[in-house]
Amino acid sequence: MPRQADPLVETPSGAVRGLRGRTGERYRGLPYAAAPTGAGRFEAPAPHPGWSGVRDGTRPSPTAPQPTRDFGRLDMTPYFGPGWVPGGEYLSVDVHTPAADGGRRPVMVFVHGGGFVTGSNRAALYDGSAFARDGVVLVTVNYRLGIPGFLDLKGAPSNRGLLDLLAALGWVRDTVAAFGGDPGNVTVFGQSAGATLIGALLATPEAKGLFRRAIIQSGNGMGAFTPEQAQRAGAAAAAALGVEPTAEAFAAIPDSRFLAVLPALAGLDLRTSTAGDPLAGLSPFSLVLPVQPADALADGPAAEIDLLIGTNSQEGHLYLVPQGVLESTTQAEVRAFAARAHTDPQTVLAAHRAALPHATPGELRSALLGQVLFEAGTTRMARAHARVSGGRTYLYSFGYRSTALDGRLGAAHAVELPFVFDLADEPWLHGDTGLLGAASAPAGLAARVHGAWVAFARTGSTGWVPYDPQRPRAEILGGTPEFSSRAHLRPRSAGGDSADGHPRDGIAG
């Protein structure tokens, strides 16, 4: 039975009961679209019909169908969450608010990462207590993943996961005021695949008017597949399932079979005569666009949007250290990956070796991975946004090195998240296999990073010097970005063969 003190909110869809905690109120599992079941998994999101009576908003929703991820000894459960929790109504949001009292507080909408195939808002890292404590209404979003979310099929709209985000932002516009948020002051932010999706929103005409600011953490503004590449991925999935690559054929297949064939798609070679694989073979799923988001900002709301964007200084370590590959990498393997990732691998390798003269082969390989997957696309997005927005762009480089895995994980992909959410002191993130390792988090870093994100959401300014493409500099967060000197090295094309040492399921985080 609900406690009498539990808060009750009237929304356009119906009444919902939440929980009151130390930092505010929390409402969980609120649907922003109808359950995507059967053929509906391959259609645009449909409006939710609403409900009568009072909805229980004290428990989380199901999650999108997704595989289990394995990062060796590193415990990534706080990042990925519980995995697949079956249930139809997973197109949902959680809301953490200081109070649903009719206020007009800044709103932040978070989009999780997971290689377009895993993750949910149930992950412990996305606890919104610190944001609510600091006067922000935090909304965390679930969206379709994997084959239902991103596989291109005849008879189905492309980028269904992106369409889900547009629907969720429409829900925020129409509903967040009931939770004390200001629908005119919305910041979207995300990490990894979630950040790449936000980059696409900046170039999407339908996103105009849905948000005011954006934060892109380790995304890729050049990470979309071409239609030809998407067709190749769809054909491979159809062949693995023994059906035609059509929405009608896929609609009859249960989600469990979609997950079962994912290993057969790992390392799929998506290189074509006109395009390299922007994800270097580490995921068979991405956005499908004729023009990369960083090159299409004039089509969307980017000119009116403030942007905070950046990467971590050792992104590639996440794909090499937990698997024990960083130390065992050979020079031949570095050359092989460079050849897959660049049309002029000798020049690229020479530049990296000059920038990192003391790097081991594994560290060079990590540098190449980070550049291909995140840094080159981030640099191009920052430059493009600065041009169209007139200077409302801020660039950061996160350099704090986690001591996880015997001190070897470093400033890897995802290590900034505990600082953004001000959770860096939580015990479940520490210990040798925890994301932050055995050492205590540096004093003041979480306050600095989280504070910058909150300030940006409030006003559009971090207090940093804005990014200038003519005199590029990044705000350094938590250490020296040892790889920043290669930021100008943009890959001309990327290869489709996956490198040894990526996660065992063959999908990037």
PDB file of C-alpha atoms in Angstrom, residues 42 67 115-117 145-153 160 225 229-243 245 250 253 255-271 277 279-286 495-499 502-508:
ATOM      1  CA  PHE A  42       9.273  -1.873 -36.458  1.00  0.00           C
ATOM      2  CA  PRO A  67      22.207  -9.062 -24.647  1.00  0.00           C
ATOM      3  CA  GLY A 115      26.615   0.600 -28.374  1.00  0.00           C
ATOM      4  CA  PHE A 116      23.010   0.986 -29.630  1.00  0.00           C
ATOM      5  CA  VAL A 117      22.331  -2.499 -28.261  1.00  0.00           C
ATOM      6  CA  LEU A 145      17.869  -0.981 -29.115  1.00  0.00           C
ATOM      7  CA  GLY A 146      19.522  -3.415 -31.487  1.00  0.00           C
ATOM      8  CA  ILE A 147      17.446  -4.901 -34.301  1.00  0.00           C
ATOM      9  CA  PRO A 148      14.101  -3.269 -33.317  1.00  0.00           C
ATOM     10  CA  GLY A 149      15.767   0.093 -32.732  1.00  0.00           C
ATOM     11  CA  PHE A 150      18.332   0.513 -35.490  1.00  0.00           C
ATOM     12  CA  LEU A 151      18.376  -2.235 -38.134  1.00  0.00           C
ATOM     13  CA  ASP A 152      17.297  -0.809 -41.484  1.00  0.00           C
ATOM     14  CA  LEU A 153      14.512  -2.893 -43.035  1.00  0.00           C
ATOM     15  CA  ARG A 160      13.446   3.971 -34.784  1.00  0.00           C
ATOM     16  CA  PHE A 225      26.097   4.375 -41.470  1.00  0.00           C
ATOM     17  CA  GLN A 229      26.086   0.049 -45.177  1.00  0.00           C
ATOM     18  CA  ALA A 230      22.745  -0.224 -43.411  1.00  0.00           C
ATOM     19  CA  GLN A 231      21.425  -2.429 -46.199  1.00  0.00           C
ATOM     20  CA  ARG A 232      24.436  -4.717 -45.788  1.00  0.00           C
ATOM     21  CA  ALA A 233      23.819  -5.009 -42.028  1.00  0.00           C
ATOM     22  CA  GLY A 234      20.131  -5.707 -42.625  1.00  0.00           C
ATOM     23  CA  ALA A 235      20.941  -8.415 -45.166  1.00  0.00           C
ATOM     24  CA  ALA A 236      23.391 -10.056 -42.752  1.00  0.00           C
ATOM     25  CA  ALA A 237      20.819 -10.097 -39.947  1.00  0.00           C
ATOM     26  CA  ALA A 238      18.155 -11.484 -42.271  1.00  0.00           C
ATOM     27  CA  ALA A 239      20.495 -14.232 -43.465  1.00  0.00           C
ATOM     28  CA  ALA A 240      21.320 -15.179 -39.872  1.00  0.00           C
ATOM     29  CA  LEU A 241      17.584 -15.389 -39.112  1.00  0.00           C
ATOM     30  CA  GLY A 242      16.687 -17.157 -42.357  1.00  0.00           C
ATOM     31  CA  VAL A 243      14.155 -14.549 -43.515  1.00  0.00           C
ATOM     32  CA  PRO A 245      15.141  -8.237 -44.763  1.00  0.00           C
ATOM     33  CA  PHE A 250      10.975  -9.600 -38.832  1.00  0.00           C
ATOM     34  CA  ILE A 253      10.309 -13.208 -34.880  1.00  0.00           C
ATOM     35  CA  ASP A 255      13.010 -10.717 -29.419  1.00  0.00           C
ATOM     36  CA  SER A 256      14.931 -13.656 -27.971  1.00  0.00           C
ATOM     37  CA  ARG A 257      15.928 -14.775 -31.479  1.00  0.00           C
ATOM     38  CA  PHE A 258      17.125 -11.277 -32.334  1.00  0.00           C
ATOM     39  CA  LEU A 259      19.475 -11.452 -29.375  1.00  0.00           C
ATOM     40  CA  ALA A 260      20.634 -14.955 -30.273  1.00  0.00           C
ATOM     41  CA  VAL A 261      21.932 -13.875 -33.709  1.00  0.00           C
ATOM     42  CA  LEU A 262      23.874 -10.827 -32.511  1.00  0.00           C
ATOM     43  CA  PRO A 263      27.185 -12.733 -32.228  1.00  0.00           C
ATOM     44  CA  ALA A 264      26.893 -13.586 -35.924  1.00  0.00           C
ATOM     45  CA  LEU A 265      26.904  -9.850 -36.708  1.00  0.00           C
ATOM     46  CA  ALA A 266      29.991  -9.002 -34.648  1.00  0.00           C
ATOM     47  CA  GLY A 267      32.855  -7.639 -36.708  1.00  0.00           C
ATOM     48  CA  LEU A 268      30.698  -7.242 -39.805  1.00  0.00           C
ATOM     49  CA  ASP A 269      32.726  -5.597 -42.586  1.00  0.00           C
ATOM     50  CA  LEU A 270      30.775  -2.488 -43.582  1.00  0.00           C
ATOM     51  CA  ARG A 271      33.420  -0.826 -45.731  1.00  0.00           C
ATOM     52  CA  ASP A 277      32.979   1.912 -41.278  1.00  0.00           C
ATOM     53  CA  LEU A 279      32.526   2.342 -35.850  1.00  0.00           C
ATOM     54  CA  ALA A 280      35.562   0.342 -36.997  1.00  0.00           C
ATOM     55  CA  GLY A 281      33.665  -2.937 -36.879  1.00  0.00           C
ATOM     56  CA  LEU A 282      32.768  -2.646 -33.198  1.00  0.00           C
ATOM     57  CA  SER A 283      29.000  -2.469 -33.657  1.00  0.00           C
ATOM     58  CA  PRO A 284      26.613  -3.570 -36.423  1.00  0.00           C
ATOM     59  CA  PHE A 285      24.113  -0.892 -35.332  1.00  0.00           C
ATOM     60  CA  SER A 286      24.139   2.868 -35.661  1.00  0.00           C
ATOM     61  CA  GLY A 495      37.783  -0.252 -41.635  1.00  0.00           C
ATOM     62  CA  GLY A 496      35.110  -2.794 -40.957  1.00  0.00           C
ATOM     63  CA  ASP A 497      37.188  -5.614 -39.457  1.00  0.00           C
ATOM     64  CA  SER A 498      37.080  -5.537 -35.679  1.00  0.00           C
ATOM     65  CA  ALA A 499      40.352  -5.369 -33.776  1.00  0.00           C
ATOM     66  CA  HIS A 502      37.163  -5.279 -28.276  1.00  0.00           C
ATOM     67  CA  PRO A 503      34.382  -6.501 -25.950  1.00  0.00           C
ATOM     68  CA  ARG A 504      33.694 -10.183 -26.419  1.00  0.00           C
ATOM     69  CA  ASP A 505      30.284  -9.570 -27.933  1.00  0.00           C
ATOM     70  CA  GLY A 506      31.878  -7.385 -30.589  1.00  0.00           C
ATOM     71  CA  ILE A 507      29.896  -4.250 -29.781  1.00  0.00           C
ATOM     72  CA  ALA A 508      31.332  -0.928 -28.697  1.00  0.00           C
TER      73      ALA A 508
END
